[in-house]
GROMACS .gro file of C-alpha atoms in nm:
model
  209
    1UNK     CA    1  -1.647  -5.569   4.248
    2UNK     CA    2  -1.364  -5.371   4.389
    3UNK     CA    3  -1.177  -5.417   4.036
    4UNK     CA    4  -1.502  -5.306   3.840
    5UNK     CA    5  -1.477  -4.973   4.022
    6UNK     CA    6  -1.111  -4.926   3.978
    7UNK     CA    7  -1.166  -5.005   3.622
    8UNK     CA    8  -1.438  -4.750   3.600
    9UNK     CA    9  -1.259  -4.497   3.828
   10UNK     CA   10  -0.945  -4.522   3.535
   11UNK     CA   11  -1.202  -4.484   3.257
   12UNK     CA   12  -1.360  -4.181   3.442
   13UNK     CA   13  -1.008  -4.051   3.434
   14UNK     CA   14  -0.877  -4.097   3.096
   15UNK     CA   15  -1.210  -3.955   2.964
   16UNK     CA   16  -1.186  -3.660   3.167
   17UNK     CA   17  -0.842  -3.618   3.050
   18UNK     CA   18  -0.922  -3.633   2.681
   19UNK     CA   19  -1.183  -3.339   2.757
   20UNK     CA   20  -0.930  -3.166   2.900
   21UNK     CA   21  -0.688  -3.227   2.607
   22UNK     CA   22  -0.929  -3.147   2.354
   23UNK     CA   23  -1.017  -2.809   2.565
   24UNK     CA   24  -0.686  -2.721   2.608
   25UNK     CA   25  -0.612  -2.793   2.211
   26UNK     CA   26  -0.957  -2.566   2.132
   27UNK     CA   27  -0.788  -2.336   2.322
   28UNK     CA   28  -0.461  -2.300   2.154
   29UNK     CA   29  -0.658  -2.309   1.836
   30UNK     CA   30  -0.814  -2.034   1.940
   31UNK     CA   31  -0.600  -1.823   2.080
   32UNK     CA   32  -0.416  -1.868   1.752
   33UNK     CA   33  -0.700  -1.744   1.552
   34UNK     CA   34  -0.768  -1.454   1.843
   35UNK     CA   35  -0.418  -1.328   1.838
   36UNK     CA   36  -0.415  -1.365   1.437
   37UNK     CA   37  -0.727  -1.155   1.425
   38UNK     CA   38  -0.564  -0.922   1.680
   39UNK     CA   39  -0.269  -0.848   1.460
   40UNK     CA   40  -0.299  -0.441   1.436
   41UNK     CA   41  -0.193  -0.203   1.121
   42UNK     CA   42   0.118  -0.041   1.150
   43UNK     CA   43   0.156   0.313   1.047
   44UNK     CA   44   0.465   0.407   0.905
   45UNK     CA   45   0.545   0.743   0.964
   46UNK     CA   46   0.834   0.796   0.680
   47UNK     CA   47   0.640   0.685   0.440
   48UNK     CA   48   0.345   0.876   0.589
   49UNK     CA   49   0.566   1.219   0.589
   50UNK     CA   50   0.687   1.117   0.214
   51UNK     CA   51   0.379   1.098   0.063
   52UNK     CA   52   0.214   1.359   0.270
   53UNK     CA   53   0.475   1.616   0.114
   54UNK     CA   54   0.379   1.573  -0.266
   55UNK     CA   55   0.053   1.763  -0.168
   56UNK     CA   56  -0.310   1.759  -0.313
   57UNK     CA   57  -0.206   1.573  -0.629
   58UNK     CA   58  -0.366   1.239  -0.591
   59UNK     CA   59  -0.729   1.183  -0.770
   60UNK     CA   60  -0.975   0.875  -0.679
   61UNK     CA   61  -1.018   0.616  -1.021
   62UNK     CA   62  -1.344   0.487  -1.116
   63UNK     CA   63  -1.362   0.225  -0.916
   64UNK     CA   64  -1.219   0.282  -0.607
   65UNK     CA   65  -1.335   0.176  -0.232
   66UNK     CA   66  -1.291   0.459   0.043
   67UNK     CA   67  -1.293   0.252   0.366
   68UNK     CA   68  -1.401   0.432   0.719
   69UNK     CA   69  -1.066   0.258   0.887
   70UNK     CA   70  -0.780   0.089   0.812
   71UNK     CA   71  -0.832  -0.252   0.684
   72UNK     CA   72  -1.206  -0.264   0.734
   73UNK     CA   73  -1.507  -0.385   0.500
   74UNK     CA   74  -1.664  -0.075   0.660
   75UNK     CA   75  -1.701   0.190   0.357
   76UNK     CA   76  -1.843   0.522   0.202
   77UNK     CA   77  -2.157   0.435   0.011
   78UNK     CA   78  -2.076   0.392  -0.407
   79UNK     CA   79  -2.259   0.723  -0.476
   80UNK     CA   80  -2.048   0.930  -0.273
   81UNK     CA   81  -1.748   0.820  -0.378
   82UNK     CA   82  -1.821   0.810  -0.780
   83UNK     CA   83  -1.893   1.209  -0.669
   84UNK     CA   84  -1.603   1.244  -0.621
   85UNK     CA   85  -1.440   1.071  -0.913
   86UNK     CA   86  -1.657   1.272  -1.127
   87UNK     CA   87  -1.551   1.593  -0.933
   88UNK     CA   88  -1.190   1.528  -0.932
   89UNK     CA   89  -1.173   1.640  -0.638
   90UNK     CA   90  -0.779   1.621  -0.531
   91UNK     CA   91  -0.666   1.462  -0.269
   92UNK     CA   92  -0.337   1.466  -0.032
   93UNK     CA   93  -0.239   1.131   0.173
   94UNK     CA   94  -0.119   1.172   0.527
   95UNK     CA   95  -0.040   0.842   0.645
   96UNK     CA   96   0.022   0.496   0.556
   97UNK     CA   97  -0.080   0.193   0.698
   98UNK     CA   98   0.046  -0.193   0.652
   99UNK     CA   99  -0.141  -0.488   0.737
  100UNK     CA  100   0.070  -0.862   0.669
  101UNK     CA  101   0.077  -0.771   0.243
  102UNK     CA  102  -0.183  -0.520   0.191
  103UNK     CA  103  -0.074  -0.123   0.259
  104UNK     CA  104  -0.324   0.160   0.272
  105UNK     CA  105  -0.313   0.506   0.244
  106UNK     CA  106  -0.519   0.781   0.444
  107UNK     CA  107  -0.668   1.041   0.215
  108UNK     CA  108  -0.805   1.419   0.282
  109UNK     CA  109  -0.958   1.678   0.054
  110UNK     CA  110  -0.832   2.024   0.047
  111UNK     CA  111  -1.176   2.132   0.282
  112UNK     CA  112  -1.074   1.851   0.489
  113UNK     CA  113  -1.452   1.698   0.487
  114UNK     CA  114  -1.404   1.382   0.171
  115UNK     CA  115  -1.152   1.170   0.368
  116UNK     CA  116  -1.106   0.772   0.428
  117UNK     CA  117  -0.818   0.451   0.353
  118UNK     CA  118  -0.835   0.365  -0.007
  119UNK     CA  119  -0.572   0.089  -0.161
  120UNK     CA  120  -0.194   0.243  -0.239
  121UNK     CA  121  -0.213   0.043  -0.523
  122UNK     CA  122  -0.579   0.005  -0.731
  123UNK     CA  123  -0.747   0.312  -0.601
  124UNK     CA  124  -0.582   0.640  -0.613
  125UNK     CA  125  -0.363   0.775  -0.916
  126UNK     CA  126  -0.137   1.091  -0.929
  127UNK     CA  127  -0.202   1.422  -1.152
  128UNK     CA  128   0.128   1.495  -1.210
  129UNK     CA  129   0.176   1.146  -1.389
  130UNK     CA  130  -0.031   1.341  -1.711
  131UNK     CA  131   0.234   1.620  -1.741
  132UNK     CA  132   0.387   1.561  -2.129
  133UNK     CA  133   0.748   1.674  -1.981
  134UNK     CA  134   0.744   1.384  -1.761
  135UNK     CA  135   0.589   1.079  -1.952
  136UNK     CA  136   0.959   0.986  -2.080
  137UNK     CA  137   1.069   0.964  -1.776
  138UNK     CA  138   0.759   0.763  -1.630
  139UNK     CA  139   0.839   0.483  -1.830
  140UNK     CA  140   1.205   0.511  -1.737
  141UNK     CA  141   1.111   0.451  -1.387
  142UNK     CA  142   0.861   0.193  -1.498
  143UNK     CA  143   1.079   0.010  -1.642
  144UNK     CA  144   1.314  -0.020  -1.335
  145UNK     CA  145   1.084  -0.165  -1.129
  146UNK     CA  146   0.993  -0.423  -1.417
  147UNK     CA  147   1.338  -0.504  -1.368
  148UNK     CA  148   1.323  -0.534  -1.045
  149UNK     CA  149   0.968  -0.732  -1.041
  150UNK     CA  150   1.215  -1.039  -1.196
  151UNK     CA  151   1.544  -0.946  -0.995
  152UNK     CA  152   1.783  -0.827  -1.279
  153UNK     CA  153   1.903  -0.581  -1.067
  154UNK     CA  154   2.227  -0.485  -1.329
  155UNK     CA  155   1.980  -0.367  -1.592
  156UNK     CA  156   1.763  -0.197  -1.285
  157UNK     CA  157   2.058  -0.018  -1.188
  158UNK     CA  158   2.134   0.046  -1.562
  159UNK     CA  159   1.846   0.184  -1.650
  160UNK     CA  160   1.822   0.417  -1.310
  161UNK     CA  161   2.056   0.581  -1.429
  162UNK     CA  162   1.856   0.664  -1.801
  163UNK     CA  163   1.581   0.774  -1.572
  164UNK     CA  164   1.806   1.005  -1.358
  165UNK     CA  165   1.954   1.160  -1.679
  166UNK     CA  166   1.587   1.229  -1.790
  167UNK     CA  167   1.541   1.371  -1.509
  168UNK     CA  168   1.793   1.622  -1.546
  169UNK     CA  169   1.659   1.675  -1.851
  170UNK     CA  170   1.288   1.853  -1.764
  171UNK     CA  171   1.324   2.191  -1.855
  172UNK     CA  172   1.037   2.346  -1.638
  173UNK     CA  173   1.202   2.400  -1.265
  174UNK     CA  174   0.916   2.265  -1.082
  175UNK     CA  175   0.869   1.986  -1.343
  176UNK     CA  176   1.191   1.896  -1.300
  177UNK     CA  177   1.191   1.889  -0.882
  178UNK     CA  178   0.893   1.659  -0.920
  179UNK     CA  179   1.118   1.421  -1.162
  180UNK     CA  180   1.450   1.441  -0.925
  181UNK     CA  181   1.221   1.367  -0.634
  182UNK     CA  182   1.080   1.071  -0.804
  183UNK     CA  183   1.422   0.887  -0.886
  184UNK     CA  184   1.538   0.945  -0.553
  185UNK     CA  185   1.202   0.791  -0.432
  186UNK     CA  186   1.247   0.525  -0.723
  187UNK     CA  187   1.588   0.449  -0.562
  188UNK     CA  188   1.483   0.372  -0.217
  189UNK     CA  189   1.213   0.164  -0.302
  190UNK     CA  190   1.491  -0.038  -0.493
  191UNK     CA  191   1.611  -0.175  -0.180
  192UNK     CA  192   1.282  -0.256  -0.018
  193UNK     CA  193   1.051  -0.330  -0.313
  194UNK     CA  194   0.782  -0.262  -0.136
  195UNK     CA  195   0.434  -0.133  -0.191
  196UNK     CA  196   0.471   0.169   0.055
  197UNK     CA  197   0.758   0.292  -0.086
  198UNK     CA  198   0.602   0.309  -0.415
  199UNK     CA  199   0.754   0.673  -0.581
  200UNK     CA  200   0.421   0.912  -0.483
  201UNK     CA  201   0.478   0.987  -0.908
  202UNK     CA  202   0.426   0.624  -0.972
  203UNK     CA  203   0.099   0.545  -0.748
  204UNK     CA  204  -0.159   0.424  -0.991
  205UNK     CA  205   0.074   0.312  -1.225
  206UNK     CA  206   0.253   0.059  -1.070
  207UNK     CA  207   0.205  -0.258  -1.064
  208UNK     CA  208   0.121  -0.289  -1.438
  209UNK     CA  209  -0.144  -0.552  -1.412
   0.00000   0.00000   0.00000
């Protein structure tokens, strides 16, 4: 009788201490997932200041998404953003925000009412980018970062230095400080390759998918 009980006192315990284990691994699991969703956007203020200086040059494409916040499904209804596609209403970015691979860009209208986080890369393009003085030179660039995209940095460099000679070339002044400020933005993002450091020139173009 005695052994009966001890038997069922050990089976009490190992049960209870595989509820415990498996509440203790739920836990873990958990917190995992908790801190995982907890992971916050980082603004970067650089490229925040960067992008912030090329002005009201940036126009919405067709078929962008203007989010409420950073990273959020949360977003302006479809009708009042193809508004102000077919408005063209121009738009500055004032800060930049990264999430694990995916960067987003704050946007404001010159009355300072249209504003919200569209994608860096799919939903915003720059004016400038139509100017005839400057389309030799867009490809230049373009066709560093292809370069780049496959890590032959020799021809990258090489052909930096075609772009920076087009550059030079621009005969309108303020044409021209738009292409020198583009291949020293095209220069930096060499050496981080990353979406947020996309040359403010270049957004909408790049990547060409």
């Amino acid at each position: 009788m005695k052994k009966g009980v001890k038997l069922l006192t050990i089976s009490a315990a190992v049960a209870l201490f595989s509820v415990a284990t498996g509440t203790i691994a739920t836990s873990v699991v958990d917190a995992s997932t908790s801190e995982e969703s907890k992971q916050e956007a980082k603004t970067d203020e650089k490229a925040s200041i960067r992008l912030a200086k090329a002005g009201y040059v940036f126009r919405l494409n067709h078929d962008a998404t203007i989010s409420l916040k950073a990273h959020q499904a949360a977003h302006l209804p479809k009708a009042e953003v193809e508004k102000l596609v077919n408005d063209q209403v121009l738009f500055k970015v004032d800060q930049v925000s990264s999430l694990r691979n995916g960067v987003q860009v704050h946007i404001v209208d010159q009355t300072g009412q249209a504003k919200g986080w569209v994608n860096i890369v799919s939903d915003l393009y720059n004016v400038n980018a139509q100017k005839k003085s400057l389309k030799k030179l867009i490809k230049a660039e373009l066709k560093v970062m292809d370069y780049c995209d496959i890590m032959q940095m020799k021809s990258a460099k090489k052909q930096l230095k075609k772009a920076t000679k087009l550059a030079d070339q621009v005969k309108d002044s303020e044409e021209r400080a738009i292409a020198k400020t583009s291949v020293k933005e095209l220069k930096k993002w060499m050496g981080q390759l990353e979406y947020k450091d996309i040359p403010a020139l270049l957004i909408g173009l790049y990547p060409r998918y």
